[in-house]
Amino acid sequence: MASTKITVNSNGSLRVEGDFEIVDKNGNVYDLGGREVVSICRCGMSQNKPFCDGSHKGHFEHEAVAFNLPPKK
């Protein structure tokens, strides 16, 4: 099993757990304060981007169901 697990939540965030780091576009590492689980915003409404603050509730719909991507070109 991978050391990092990303769960796509229906109508919500991406839950990231395990051994990971998150960096900005310049490669600077976010200080996660020792957390091993964080939620990443998918709706764009969070005031705490890239992290989810729950602003999506009632404003973002996506039923998270896994599917196969087409083969790489």
Short mmCIF file of C-alpha atoms in Angstrom, two decimals:
data_model
loop_
_atom_site.label_atom_id
_atom_site.label_comp_id
_atom_site.label_asym_id
_atom_site.label_seq_id
_atom_site.Cartn_x
_atom_site.Cartn_y
_atom_site.Cartn_z
CA MET A 1 0.00 0.00 0.00
CA ALA A 2 1.16 3.55 -0.74
CA SER A 3 2.40 5.72 2.11
CA THR A 4 -0.03 8.49 1.09
CA LYS A 5 -3.77 8.06 0.62
CA ILE A 6 -5.96 10.68 -1.09
CA THR A 7 -9.71 10.30 -0.71
CA VAL A 8 -12.04 12.26 -3.00
CA ASN A 9 -15.01 13.12 -0.80
CA SER A 10 -18.44 13.50 -2.37
CA ASN A 11 -19.53 17.15 -2.33
CA GLY A 12 -16.32 18.15 -0.60
CA SER A 13 -12.59 18.13 -0.18
CA LEU A 14 -9.66 15.89 -0.97
CA ARG A 15 -8.57 14.17 2.25
CA VAL A 16 -4.81 13.54 2.29
CA GLU A 17 -3.36 11.21 4.91
CA GLY A 18 -0.09 9.43 5.53
CA ASP A 19 3.47 10.52 4.79
CA PHE A 20 3.33 13.62 2.55
CA GLU A 21 4.34 17.23 2.20
CA ILE A 22 2.52 20.06 0.46
CA VAL A 23 4.45 22.77 -1.36
CA ASP A 24 3.46 26.02 -3.05
CA LYS A 25 4.27 26.93 -6.66
CA ASN A 26 7.76 28.05 -5.59
CA GLY A 27 8.55 24.82 -3.77
CA ASN A 28 8.07 26.30 -0.29
CA VAL A 29 6.72 23.73 2.17
CA TYR A 30 3.51 24.44 4.10
CA ASP A 31 3.96 23.95 7.85
CA LEU A 32 1.23 21.44 8.67
CA GLY A 33 1.77 21.70 12.41
CA GLY A 34 2.45 17.99 12.79
CA ARG A 35 -0.78 16.91 11.08
CA GLU A 36 -0.84 13.55 9.29
CA VAL A 37 -4.28 14.26 7.79
CA VAL A 38 -5.41 17.42 5.97
CA SER A 39 -8.27 18.30 3.64
CA ILE A 40 -7.59 20.18 0.41
CA CYS A 41 -10.22 22.53 -1.06
CA ARG A 42 -11.79 21.51 -4.39
CA CYS A 43 -14.57 24.12 -4.61
CA GLY A 44 -12.44 27.28 -4.54
CA MET A 45 -14.56 28.90 -1.80
CA SER A 46 -12.28 28.28 1.19
CA GLN A 47 -10.81 31.30 2.96
CA ASN A 48 -7.92 29.03 3.98
CA LYS A 49 -6.82 27.78 0.52
CA PRO A 50 -5.37 25.36 -0.33
CA PHE A 51 -6.96 23.82 2.77
CA CYS A 52 -10.68 23.17 3.16
CA ASP A 53 -12.60 25.23 5.73
CA GLY A 54 -16.07 23.78 4.98
CA SER A 55 -17.25 26.73 2.86
CA HIS A 56 -18.41 24.29 0.16
CA LYS A 57 -21.36 23.03 2.21
CA GLY A 58 -24.51 23.48 0.14
CA HIS A 59 -22.60 25.09 -2.76
CA PHE A 60 -20.58 22.28 -4.34
CA GLU A 61 -21.86 19.05 -5.82
CA HIS A 62 -19.77 16.16 -7.07
CA GLU A 63 -20.50 12.49 -6.51
CA ALA A 64 -17.08 10.90 -6.01
CA VAL A 65 -17.08 7.55 -7.80
CA ALA A 66 -13.85 5.97 -9.05
CA PHE A 67 -13.36 5.27 -12.76
CA ASN A 68 -10.54 4.22 -15.07
CA LEU A 69 -8.63 6.88 -16.99
CA PRO A 70 -7.97 6.18 -20.68
CA PRO A 71 -4.48 4.85 -21.52
CA LYS A 72 -1.61 7.36 -21.54
CA LYS A 73 -0.71 8.69 -24.99
#
